[in-house]
mmCIF file of C-alpha atoms and ligand atoms in Angstrom:
data_model
loop_
_atom_site.group_PDB
_atom_site.id
_atom_site.type_symbol
_atom_site.label_atom_id
_atom_site.label_comp_id
_atom_site.label_asym_id
_atom_site.label_seq_id
_atom_site.Cartn_x
_atom_site.Cartn_y
_atom_site.Cartn_z
ATOM 1 C CA MET A 1 -14.481 -17.748 0.738
ATOM 2 C CA THR A 2 -13.099 -14.971 -1.998
ATOM 3 C CA GLU A 3 -9.715 -12.822 -0.930
ATOM 4 C CA LYS A 4 -12.924 -9.895 -0.886
ATOM 5 C CA ASP A 5 -14.547 -12.348 1.766
ATOM 6 C CA ILE A 6 -11.453 -12.340 4.185
ATOM 7 C CA LEU A 7 -10.162 -8.386 3.041
ATOM 8 C CA LYS A 8 -14.186 -7.935 4.273
ATOM 9 C CA ALA A 9 -13.178 -9.616 7.746
ATOM 10 C CA LEU A 10 -10.344 -8.402 8.601
ATOM 11 C CA MET A 11 -11.138 -4.611 8.212
ATOM 12 C CA ASN A 12 -12.743 -5.344 11.955
ATOM 13 C CA VAL A 13 -9.676 -5.266 13.044
ATOM 14 C CA GLU A 14 -7.561 -2.678 14.785
ATOM 15 C CA ASP A 15 -4.272 -1.868 15.134
ATOM 16 C CA PRO A 16 -4.890 -0.468 18.592
ATOM 17 C CA ASP A 17 -1.989 2.131 18.273
ATOM 18 C CA LEU A 18 -2.247 3.235 14.922
ATOM 19 C CA LYS A 19 -5.892 3.544 15.180
ATOM 20 C CA LYS A 20 -7.566 2.352 12.183
ATOM 21 C CA ASP A 21 -7.546 -1.009 10.746
ATOM 22 C CA ILE A 22 -5.082 -3.254 9.626
ATOM 23 C CA VAL A 23 -6.578 -3.849 5.955
ATOM 24 C CA THR A 24 -6.718 0.135 4.920
ATOM 25 C CA LEU A 25 -3.136 0.168 7.057
ATOM 26 C CA GLY A 26 -1.976 -2.063 4.295
ATOM 27 C CA MET A 27 -0.777 -4.651 6.513
ATOM 28 C CA VAL A 28 -2.423 -7.776 4.430
ATOM 29 C CA ARG A 29 -0.994 -9.286 1.967
ATOM 30 C CA ASN A 30 -0.432 -12.645 0.530
ATOM 31 C CA ILE A 31 -3.877 -13.911 0.443
ATOM 32 C CA GLU A 32 -4.289 -17.335 -0.687
ATOM 33 C CA ILE A 33 -6.956 -19.888 -0.314
ATOM 34 C CA GLU A 34 -7.783 -23.322 -0.680
ATOM 35 C CA GLY A 35 -11.085 -24.646 -0.019
ATOM 36 C CA LYS A 36 -10.746 -24.553 3.635
ATOM 37 C CA LYS A 37 -7.220 -23.309 4.024
ATOM 38 C CA VAL A 38 -6.629 -19.713 3.855
ATOM 39 C CA SER A 39 -3.457 -17.911 4.695
ATOM 40 C CA PHE A 40 -1.835 -14.311 4.816
ATOM 41 C CA THR A 41 0.694 -12.371 6.122
ATOM 42 C CA ILE A 42 0.199 -9.762 8.372
ATOM 43 C CA VAL A 43 2.593 -6.630 8.392
ATOM 44 C CA LEU A 44 3.393 -4.405 11.503
ATOM 45 C CA THR A 45 5.153 -1.612 11.800
ATOM 46 C CA THR A 46 6.977 -2.011 14.314
ATOM 47 C CA PRO A 47 9.957 -4.293 15.185
ATOM 48 C CA ALA A 48 8.601 -6.796 18.100
ATOM 49 C CA CYS A 49 5.680 -5.598 18.009
ATOM 50 C CA PRO A 50 3.956 -6.406 21.473
ATOM 51 C CA MET A 51 0.113 -6.199 19.821
ATOM 52 C CA LYS A 52 1.464 -8.780 18.318
ATOM 53 C CA GLU A 53 0.228 -11.767 19.770
ATOM 54 C CA MET A 54 -3.769 -9.784 19.692
ATOM 55 C CA ILE A 55 -3.551 -8.698 16.402
ATOM 56 C CA HIS A 56 -2.468 -12.446 15.877
ATOM 57 C CA ARG A 57 -5.861 -13.328 17.577
ATOM 58 C CA ALA A 58 -8.176 -10.776 16.415
ATOM 59 C CA SER A 59 -7.443 -11.367 12.592
ATOM 60 C CA GLU A 60 -7.777 -15.193 12.960
ATOM 61 C CA ASN A 61 -10.670 -14.659 14.939
ATOM 62 C CA ALA A 62 -12.289 -12.615 11.959
ATOM 63 C CA VAL A 63 -11.925 -15.072 9.686
ATOM 64 C CA LYS A 64 -13.426 -17.190 11.635
ATOM 65 C CA PHE A 65 -16.266 -15.873 13.086
ATOM 66 C CA LEU A 66 -17.511 -13.832 10.226
ATOM 67 C CA VAL A 67 -16.270 -15.785 6.852
ATOM 68 C CA ASP A 68 -16.448 -19.356 7.347
ATOM 69 C CA LYS A 69 -16.124 -21.386 11.233
ATOM 70 C CA GLU A 70 -14.151 -24.290 9.888
ATOM 71 C CA ALA A 71 -12.259 -22.210 8.124
ATOM 72 C CA GLU A 72 -8.182 -23.584 8.508
ATOM 73 C CA VAL A 73 -6.692 -19.998 9.090
ATOM 74 C CA ASN A 74 -2.830 -19.284 8.837
ATOM 75 C CA ILE A 75 -0.929 -16.285 9.451
ATOM 76 C CA THR A 76 2.347 -15.080 8.734
ATOM 77 C CA MET A 77 2.995 -12.677 11.234
ATOM 78 C CA SER A 78 5.990 -9.964 9.963
ATOM 79 C CA SER A 79 7.298 -6.379 10.080
ATOM 80 C CA GLU A 80 8.577 -3.678 7.911
ATOM 81 C CA VAL A 81 9.435 -0.138 9.864
ATOM 82 C CA THR A 82 7.723 2.759 7.986
ATOM 83 C CA SER A 83 8.723 6.055 6.362
ATOM 84 C CA LEU A 84 7.584 9.613 5.871
ATOM 85 C CA ARG A 85 11.354 9.989 4.554
ATOM 86 C CA ASP A 86 11.564 12.159 0.847
ATOM 87 C CA LYS A 87 13.623 9.139 -0.589
ATOM 88 C CA ASN A 88 15.087 12.395 -2.799
ATOM 89 C CA ASN A 89 16.428 14.227 -0.288
ATOM 90 C CA VAL A 90 19.942 13.170 2.606
ATOM 91 C CA LEU A 91 20.205 9.960 3.462
ATOM 92 C CA PRO A 92 17.691 7.901 1.072
ATOM 93 C CA GLY A 93 18.195 4.526 2.623
ATOM 94 C CA VAL A 94 17.625 5.907 6.044
ATOM 95 C CA LYS A 95 13.767 5.412 6.914
ATOM 96 C CA ASN A 96 14.064 7.020 10.200
ATOM 97 C CA ILE A 97 15.933 9.472 12.282
ATOM 98 C CA ILE A 98 15.314 10.066 15.582
ATOM 99 C CA ALA A 99 18.136 13.053 17.501
ATOM 100 C CA VAL A 100 18.031 12.712 20.611
ATOM 101 C CA ALA A 101 18.333 16.360 22.450
ATOM 102 C CA SER A 102 18.592 18.256 25.801
ATOM 103 C CA GLY A 103 18.541 21.551 26.782
ATOM 104 C CA LYS A 104 20.586 21.572 29.526
ATOM 105 C CA GLY A 105 24.133 19.789 29.665
ATOM 106 C CA GLY A 106 24.774 16.421 31.093
ATOM 107 C CA VAL A 107 21.573 14.980 31.704
ATOM 108 C CA GLY A 108 22.015 11.937 29.650
ATOM 109 C CA LYS A 109 21.495 12.347 26.116
ATOM 110 C CA SER A 110 24.482 10.003 24.935
ATOM 111 C CA THR A 111 23.554 7.433 27.110
ATOM 112 C CA ILE A 112 19.473 7.354 26.162
ATOM 113 C CA ALA A 113 20.946 7.635 22.761
ATOM 114 C CA VAL A 114 23.282 4.835 22.962
ATOM 115 C CA ASN A 115 20.953 2.076 24.497
ATOM 116 C CA LEU A 116 18.163 3.413 22.685
ATOM 117 C CA ALA A 117 19.563 2.153 19.669
ATOM 118 C CA LEU A 118 20.995 -1.153 20.670
ATOM 119 C CA GLY A 119 17.463 -1.572 22.321
ATOM 120 C CA LEU A 120 16.247 -0.318 18.913
ATOM 121 C CA ALA A 121 18.500 -2.658 16.999
ATOM 122 C CA GLN A 122 17.258 -6.464 20.340
ATOM 123 C CA LEU A 123 13.505 -5.593 18.342
ATOM 124 C CA GLY A 124 14.696 -6.620 15.181
ATOM 125 C CA ALA A 125 16.181 -3.250 13.510
ATOM 126 C CA LYS A 126 18.413 -2.552 11.273
ATOM 127 C CA VAL A 127 20.394 0.412 13.243
ATOM 128 C CA GLY A 128 23.122 3.034 12.703
ATOM 129 C CA LEU A 129 23.376 5.401 15.463
ATOM 130 C CA LEU A 130 25.511 9.523 14.512
ATOM 131 C CA ASP A 131 27.484 11.509 17.191
ATOM 132 C CA GLY A 132 26.438 15.241 16.045
ATOM 133 C CA ASP A 133 28.006 16.145 19.170
ATOM 134 C CA ILE A 134 30.889 17.380 17.488
ATOM 135 C CA TYR A 135 32.345 19.686 20.678
ATOM 136 C CA GLY A 136 31.787 16.979 22.696
ATOM 137 C CA PRO A 137 31.944 13.723 21.162
ATOM 138 C CA SER A 138 31.171 10.856 23.608
ATOM 139 C CA ILE A 139 29.917 7.405 21.901
ATOM 140 C CA PRO A 140 33.669 6.415 21.139
ATOM 141 C CA LEU A 141 33.777 5.958 25.470
ATOM 142 C CA MET A 142 30.907 5.164 25.605
ATOM 143 C CA LEU A 143 31.107 1.865 22.896
ATOM 144 C CA GLY A 144 34.406 0.679 24.001
ATOM 145 C CA MET A 145 35.572 1.849 20.565
ATOM 146 C CA GLU A 146 38.148 5.470 21.411
ATOM 147 C CA GLU A 147 40.937 3.727 18.925
ATOM 148 C CA GLU A 148 39.062 3.060 16.759
ATOM 149 C CA LYS A 149 38.846 5.031 12.982
ATOM 150 C CA PRO A 150 36.061 4.403 9.899
ATOM 151 C CA LEU A 151 37.431 3.593 6.802
ATOM 152 C CA LEU A 152 36.426 5.472 3.346
ATOM 153 C CA GLU A 153 35.822 4.240 0.651
ATOM 154 C CA ASP A 154 35.733 5.549 -2.985
ATOM 155 C CA PHE A 155 31.909 5.186 -4.845
ATOM 156 C CA GLU A 156 31.319 6.879 -8.212
ATOM 157 C CA GLY A 157 34.509 8.882 -7.509
ATOM 158 C CA LYS A 158 33.896 10.148 -4.441
ATOM 159 C CA ASN A 159 35.171 9.703 -0.883
ATOM 160 C CA TYR A 160 32.260 8.195 1.380
ATOM 161 C CA MET A 161 33.124 6.981 4.994
ATOM 162 C CA ILE A 162 32.031 4.040 6.074
ATOM 163 C CA PRO A 163 30.507 3.175 9.608
ATOM 164 C CA LEU A 164 32.212 0.905 12.899
ATOM 165 C CA GLU A 165 29.950 -2.116 13.615
ATOM 166 C CA LYS A 166 29.632 -3.165 17.359
ATOM 167 C CA PHE A 167 26.800 -4.500 19.127
ATOM 168 C CA GLY A 168 25.142 -5.337 15.845
ATOM 169 C CA ILE A 169 24.849 -1.755 15.181
ATOM 170 C CA LYS A 170 26.432 0.995 12.675
ATOM 171 C CA ILE A 171 28.275 4.139 14.500
ATOM 172 C CA LEU A 172 30.372 7.309 13.260
ATOM 173 C CA SER A 173 31.303 9.779 15.393
ATOM 174 C CA VAL A 174 33.586 13.053 14.853
ATOM 175 C CA GLY A 175 35.761 11.299 18.785
ATOM 176 C CA PHE A 176 36.233 8.783 15.337
ATOM 177 C CA LEU A 177 38.809 11.614 13.517
ATOM 178 C CA VAL A 178 39.494 13.814 16.070
ATOM 179 C CA ASP A 179 42.483 13.395 18.784
ATOM 180 C CA LYS A 180 41.010 12.956 21.961
ATOM 181 C CA MET A 181 43.003 14.903 23.855
ATOM 182 C CA GLN A 182 42.331 18.205 21.015
ATOM 183 C CA PRO A 183 40.164 20.313 21.801
ATOM 184 C CA VAL A 184 37.876 20.523 18.545
ATOM 185 C CA VAL A 185 37.610 24.119 17.798
ATOM 186 C CA TRP A 186 34.770 24.925 15.313
ATOM 187 C CA ARG A 187 33.805 28.311 14.056
ATOM 188 C CA GLY A 188 30.443 28.767 12.327
ATOM 189 C CA PRO A 189 30.828 27.924 8.337
ATOM 190 C CA MET A 190 33.041 24.999 9.712
ATOM 191 C CA VAL A 191 30.526 23.480 11.492
ATOM 192 C CA SER A 192 27.940 23.540 9.260
ATOM 193 C CA ASN A 193 30.063 22.269 6.245
ATOM 194 C CA ALA A 194 31.892 19.590 8.848
ATOM 195 C CA ILE A 195 27.324 18.651 9.674
ATOM 196 C CA ARG A 196 27.122 18.520 6.453
ATOM 197 C CA GLN A 197 29.401 16.496 5.054
ATOM 198 C CA PHE A 198 28.677 14.575 8.392
ATOM 199 C CA VAL A 199 25.841 13.562 6.919
ATOM 200 C CA ASN A 200 25.762 13.429 3.439
ATOM 201 C CA ASP A 201 29.486 11.203 2.534
ATOM 202 C CA VAL A 202 28.214 8.464 4.657
ATOM 203 C CA ARG A 203 26.802 4.611 3.541
ATOM 204 C CA TRP A 204 25.129 3.718 5.900
ATOM 205 C CA GLY A 205 23.273 1.401 3.633
ATOM 206 C CA GLU A 206 19.644 0.391 4.730
ATOM 207 C CA LEU A 207 18.454 1.731 8.183
ATOM 208 C CA ASP A 208 15.358 1.315 9.496
ATOM 209 C CA TYR A 209 16.288 3.674 12.368
ATOM 210 C CA LEU A 210 19.644 6.426 12.923
ATOM 211 C CA ILE A 211 19.842 8.150 15.871
ATOM 212 C CA LEU A 212 21.775 11.184 16.038
ATOM 213 C CA ASP A 213 23.020 12.221 19.799
ATOM 214 C CA LEU A 214 22.607 16.197 19.602
ATOM 215 C CA PRO A 215 25.156 18.970 21.573
ATOM 216 C CA PRO A 216 23.730 20.147 24.948
ATOM 217 C CA GLY A 217 21.129 23.565 24.439
ATOM 218 C CA THR A 218 19.854 25.413 21.656
ATOM 219 C CA GLY A 219 21.477 27.214 19.102
ATOM 220 C CA ASP A 220 21.933 27.155 15.738
ATOM 221 C CA VAL A 221 24.388 23.663 15.603
ATOM 222 C CA HIS A 222 20.924 21.932 16.330
ATOM 223 C CA ILE A 223 19.031 23.676 13.930
ATOM 224 C CA THR A 224 21.765 23.035 11.292
ATOM 225 C CA ILE A 225 22.071 19.356 12.001
ATOM 226 C CA ALA A 226 18.336 18.773 12.497
ATOM 227 C CA GLN A 227 17.925 20.305 8.551
ATOM 228 C CA ALA A 228 21.127 19.026 7.286
ATOM 229 C CA ALA A 229 20.031 15.060 8.272
ATOM 230 C CA ASN A 230 15.802 16.158 7.603
ATOM 231 C CA ILE A 231 15.439 14.675 10.876
ATOM 232 C CA SER A 232 12.224 12.756 11.831
ATOM 233 C CA GLY A 233 11.214 12.635 15.468
ATOM 234 C CA VAL A 234 12.887 14.603 18.306
ATOM 235 C CA VAL A 235 13.531 12.368 21.779
ATOM 236 C CA MET A 236 13.297 14.259 24.368
ATOM 237 C CA VAL A 237 15.979 14.161 27.182
ATOM 238 C CA THR A 238 15.786 15.816 30.770
ATOM 239 C CA THR A 239 16.081 15.300 34.465
ATOM 240 C CA PRO A 240 13.359 16.091 36.669
ATOM 241 C CA GLN A 241 14.869 19.373 38.488
ATOM 242 C CA GLU A 242 13.597 22.822 37.352
ATOM 243 C CA VAL A 243 17.237 24.264 35.875
ATOM 244 C CA SER A 244 17.039 21.191 33.639
ATOM 245 C CA LEU A 245 13.666 21.490 33.002
ATOM 246 C CA ASN A 246 13.150 25.056 32.309
ATOM 247 C CA ASP A 247 16.077 24.327 29.500
ATOM 248 C CA CYS A 248 13.540 21.589 28.223
ATOM 249 C CA ARG A 249 11.179 23.616 27.831
ATOM 250 C CA LYS A 250 12.976 26.171 26.203
ATOM 251 C CA ALA A 251 14.650 23.233 22.888
ATOM 252 C CA ILE A 252 10.719 22.240 22.659
ATOM 253 C CA GLY A 253 10.316 25.446 21.514
ATOM 254 C CA MET A 254 12.550 25.331 18.824
ATOM 255 C CA PHE A 255 11.918 22.515 17.678
ATOM 256 C CA ALA A 256 8.446 24.048 17.424
ATOM 257 C CA MET A 257 9.273 26.776 15.391
ATOM 258 C CA GLN A 258 7.913 28.138 13.025
ATOM 259 C CA GLY A 259 10.281 27.437 9.935
ATOM 260 C CA ILE A 260 12.099 24.363 11.611
ATOM 261 C CA ASN A 261 8.992 22.544 12.690
ATOM 262 C CA ILE A 262 10.914 19.043 13.492
ATOM 263 C CA PRO A 263 8.175 16.666 15.655
ATOM 264 C CA LEU A 264 8.639 15.665 19.072
ATOM 265 C CA LEU A 265 8.375 12.354 19.838
ATOM 266 C CA GLY A 266 7.922 12.492 23.430
ATOM 267 C CA VAL A 267 10.384 13.002 26.813
ATOM 268 C CA VAL A 268 12.516 10.711 28.869
ATOM 269 C CA GLU A 269 12.840 11.606 32.579
ATOM 270 C CA ASN A 270 16.515 10.996 33.334
ATOM 271 C CA MET A 271 17.841 10.306 36.626
ATOM 272 C CA ALA A 272 13.872 9.869 37.610
ATOM 273 C CA TYR A 273 15.284 8.743 41.419
ATOM 274 C CA PHE A 274 17.578 7.233 42.854
ATOM 275 C CA ILE A 275 16.986 3.149 44.550
ATOM 276 C CA PRO A 276 19.462 1.927 47.128
ATOM 277 C CA ALA A 277 20.644 -1.167 46.811
ATOM 278 C CA GLU A 278 20.712 -2.495 50.652
ATOM 279 C CA LEU A 279 17.244 -0.220 50.966
ATOM 280 C CA PRO A 280 15.382 -1.221 47.285
ATOM 281 C CA GLU A 281 12.490 -0.674 48.571
ATOM 282 C CA ASN A 282 13.030 3.153 49.581
ATOM 283 C CA LYS A 283 12.537 5.726 46.660
ATOM 284 C CA TYR A 284 14.520 8.635 47.148
ATOM 285 C CA TYR A 285 13.927 11.296 44.443
ATOM 286 C CA ILE A 286 17.219 13.393 44.679
ATOM 287 C CA PHE A 287 16.224 16.327 41.181
ATOM 288 C CA GLY A 288 12.662 15.965 42.457
ATOM 289 C CA LYS A 289 9.426 14.102 41.497
ATOM 290 C CA ASP A 290 7.694 13.636 37.938
ATOM 291 C CA GLY A 291 9.519 16.760 36.234
ATOM 292 C CA GLY A 292 9.624 14.743 32.895
ATOM 293 C CA LYS A 293 6.532 13.904 33.352
ATOM 294 C CA LYS A 294 5.045 17.086 34.250
ATOM 295 C CA ILE A 295 6.814 18.344 30.917
ATOM 296 C CA ALA A 296 4.713 16.076 28.714
ATOM 297 C CA GLU A 297 2.048 17.121 29.674
ATOM 298 C CA GLU A 298 2.824 20.362 29.799
ATOM 299 C CA PHE A 299 3.542 20.536 25.872
ATOM 300 C CA LYS A 300 1.221 16.855 25.221
ATOM 301 C CA LEU A 301 3.828 14.875 23.701
ATOM 302 C CA PRO A 302 3.989 11.053 24.738
ATOM 303 C CA PHE A 303 5.524 10.500 27.563
ATOM 304 C CA LEU A 304 8.273 7.695 26.280
ATOM 305 C CA GLY A 305 9.573 6.353 30.114
ATOM 306 C CA GLU A 306 12.165 7.231 33.330
ATOM 307 C CA VAL A 307 15.611 6.203 34.014
ATOM 308 C CA PRO A 308 16.190 5.452 37.204
ATOM 309 C CA ILE A 309 19.993 6.600 38.690
ATOM 310 C CA TYR A 310 21.734 3.315 38.837
ATOM 311 C CA GLN A 311 25.917 3.203 39.389
ATOM 312 C CA SER A 312 25.663 0.178 36.869
ATOM 313 C CA ILE A 313 24.720 2.952 33.981
ATOM 314 C CA GLN A 314 27.350 5.342 34.696
ATOM 315 C CA GLU A 315 29.941 2.651 35.236
ATOM 316 C CA GLY A 316 28.054 0.672 31.825
ATOM 317 C CA GLY A 317 29.224 4.147 30.636
ATOM 318 C CA ASP A 318 32.774 4.549 31.054
ATOM 319 C CA ALA A 319 33.573 1.101 30.163
ATOM 320 C CA GLY A 320 32.072 0.463 27.066
ATOM 321 C CA ASN A 321 29.166 -1.542 27.890
ATOM 322 C CA PRO A 322 25.924 0.191 27.882
ATOM 323 C CA VAL A 323 23.191 -2.052 30.139
ATOM 324 C CA VAL A 324 20.472 -2.373 28.473
ATOM 325 C CA LEU A 325 22.465 -5.574 26.595
ATOM 326 C CA GLY A 326 22.289 -6.486 30.117
ATOM 327 C CA THR A 327 18.719 -7.886 32.173
ATOM 328 C CA GLY A 328 18.662 -6.434 35.190
ATOM 329 C CA PRO A 329 15.828 -3.493 36.159
ATOM 330 C CA ASP A 330 18.638 -0.696 34.421
ATOM 331 C CA ALA A 331 18.486 -2.436 30.968
ATOM 332 C CA ILE A 332 14.630 -3.103 31.062
ATOM 333 C CA ALA A 333 13.844 -0.069 32.122
ATOM 334 C CA LEU A 334 15.580 1.350 28.609
ATOM 335 C CA GLN A 335 14.398 -1.607 26.628
ATOM 336 C CA GLN A 336 11.199 -0.013 27.057
ATOM 337 C CA ILE A 337 12.232 3.255 25.895
ATOM 338 C CA ALA A 338 13.530 1.643 23.073
ATOM 339 C CA GLN A 339 9.833 -0.391 22.627
ATOM 340 C CA ASN A 340 8.064 3.144 23.141
ATOM 341 C CA VAL A 341 10.350 5.118 20.303
ATOM 342 C CA ALA A 342 9.251 2.615 17.626
ATOM 343 C CA GLN A 343 5.929 3.146 18.792
ATOM 344 C CA GLN A 344 5.778 6.174 18.189
ATOM 345 C CA ILE A 345 7.334 6.546 15.204
ATOM 346 C CA ALA A 346 5.122 3.372 13.014
ATOM 347 C CA MET A 347 1.871 6.170 14.828
ATOM 348 C CA MET A 348 3.172 8.814 13.257
ATOM 349 C CA ASN A 349 3.599 7.296 9.824
ATOM 350 C CA ALA A 350 0.730 6.025 9.504
ATOM 351 C CA GLY A 351 -0.774 9.724 10.204
HETATM 352 N N1 ATP B 401 19.715 6.754 34.514
HETATM 353 C C1 ATP B 401 21.412 7.271 35.093
HETATM 354 N N2 ATP B 401 22.233 6.601 35.850
HETATM 355 C C2 ATP B 401 22.968 6.877 36.507
HETATM 356 N N3 ATP B 401 23.976 7.182 35.608
HETATM 357 C C3 ATP B 401 23.850 7.857 34.240
HETATM 358 C C4 ATP B 401 22.476 7.984 34.416
HETATM 359 N N4 ATP B 401 22.219 8.982 32.711
HETATM 360 C C5 ATP B 401 23.649 8.935 32.609
HETATM 361 N N5 ATP B 401 24.279 9.177 34.144
HETATM 362 C C6 ATP B 401 26.406 9.543 33.553
HETATM 363 O O1 ATP B 401 25.735 10.517 33.881
HETATM 364 C C7 ATP B 401 27.341 11.080 32.877
HETATM 365 C C8 ATP B 401 26.580 11.844 31.917
HETATM 366 O O2 ATP B 401 25.949 11.470 31.339
HETATM 367 P P1 ATP B 401 25.699 11.676 29.408
HETATM 368 O O3 ATP B 401 27.393 11.987 28.468
HETATM 369 O O4 ATP B 401 24.848 10.539 28.474
HETATM 370 O O5 ATP B 401 24.830 12.658 29.041
HETATM 371 P P2 ATP B 401 25.205 14.441 27.449
HETATM 372 O O6 ATP B 401 23.492 14.466 27.743
HETATM 373 O O7 ATP B 401 24.554 13.271 26.958
HETATM 374 O O8 ATP B 401 26.065 14.904 28.013
HETATM 375 P P3 ATP B 401 26.261 16.299 27.403
HETATM 376 O O9 ATP B 401 25.398 17.208 27.255
HETATM 377 O O10 ATP B 401 27.826 16.557 27.887
HETATM 378 O O11 ATP B 401 26.310 15.647 25.970
HETATM 379 C C9 ATP B 401 27.438 9.922 32.173
HETATM 380 O O12 ATP B 401 29.076 9.424 32.975
HETATM 381 C C10 ATP B 401 26.438 8.802 32.276
HETATM 382 O O13 ATP B 401 26.603 7.026 32.743
HETATM 383 MG MG1 MG B 402 26.094 13.956 25.123
#
């Protein structure tokens, strides 16, 4: 057995998401051969990849069937989140910046942003959460951090903010800096400056994913934030009713505009339906049915998942206890979205 034999055999193993073989994708590392013993590492591109077992088995079989029936194959499975972000640009230590956006307000962006960030961390990724809603920051409340203040640190003669940490992720919000009873009145140029500072003057360290919660709507602020942060992709959140879908179409149009051109990772349908606890077989489509799925089809975007209306989500949000940390059907729906977002990022980064 030679290294070349092994690589040739492993070229028959395809990553089902990335639609290329694992050798071409550069996933096979550290091949060592000693007699009949062969060991190597396969580096997948999403944490806790659901295809892990399948790729492991296929790789072992490829070596046994195509190189040597008697080979003793020892494969270490690991993962490394990929990145397309420019290392010379803002936040070079951050591999992927994912904005959570919507056209209409109140559809659950902040809820999805918080639970997505924590869901990705549960998969084993290094995650940050930036509350980009400078007008109505809600992340501090949703994480039970309203009284906290980020520290400042002097680094190479410049002041940097240090994000706070909770539930295993790093967090920063304008809400940590301003009085919550005081209306925040930002004027055009102030907004741009504040945003730039907020993006540039923070020591996030190394992150696999930075989740950015955007304010509702489509406007200058969104474009400023998106461009200042050099965003990798956008998750669109909508509720199923037509008024929300229409605003969602506008928002999708804005990110796709020439000169802005930010990739859309897919659509989340929030408040998809309601199931009363005492009648668990009944689904009530209070806001209409499948609106988010239809938008996804209309724009040929991936559908990232649906989240029903759960009282627990609202209560958890108000109490600073994100439901994704639990084990119920509410948590599972949100974990699935995190998994799907990680998958879409990996697919986008693989080209
Ligand atoms: N699936 C859900 N089930 C129950 N309540 C939900 C659900 N999603 C969001 N909520 C609740 O709806 C309210 C609005 O959600 P959220 O603040 O996340 O929306 P938003 O889009 O960020 O709003 P804004 O546009 O003001 O930033 C919150 O009280 C939240 O807890
Ligand atoms: Mg919000």
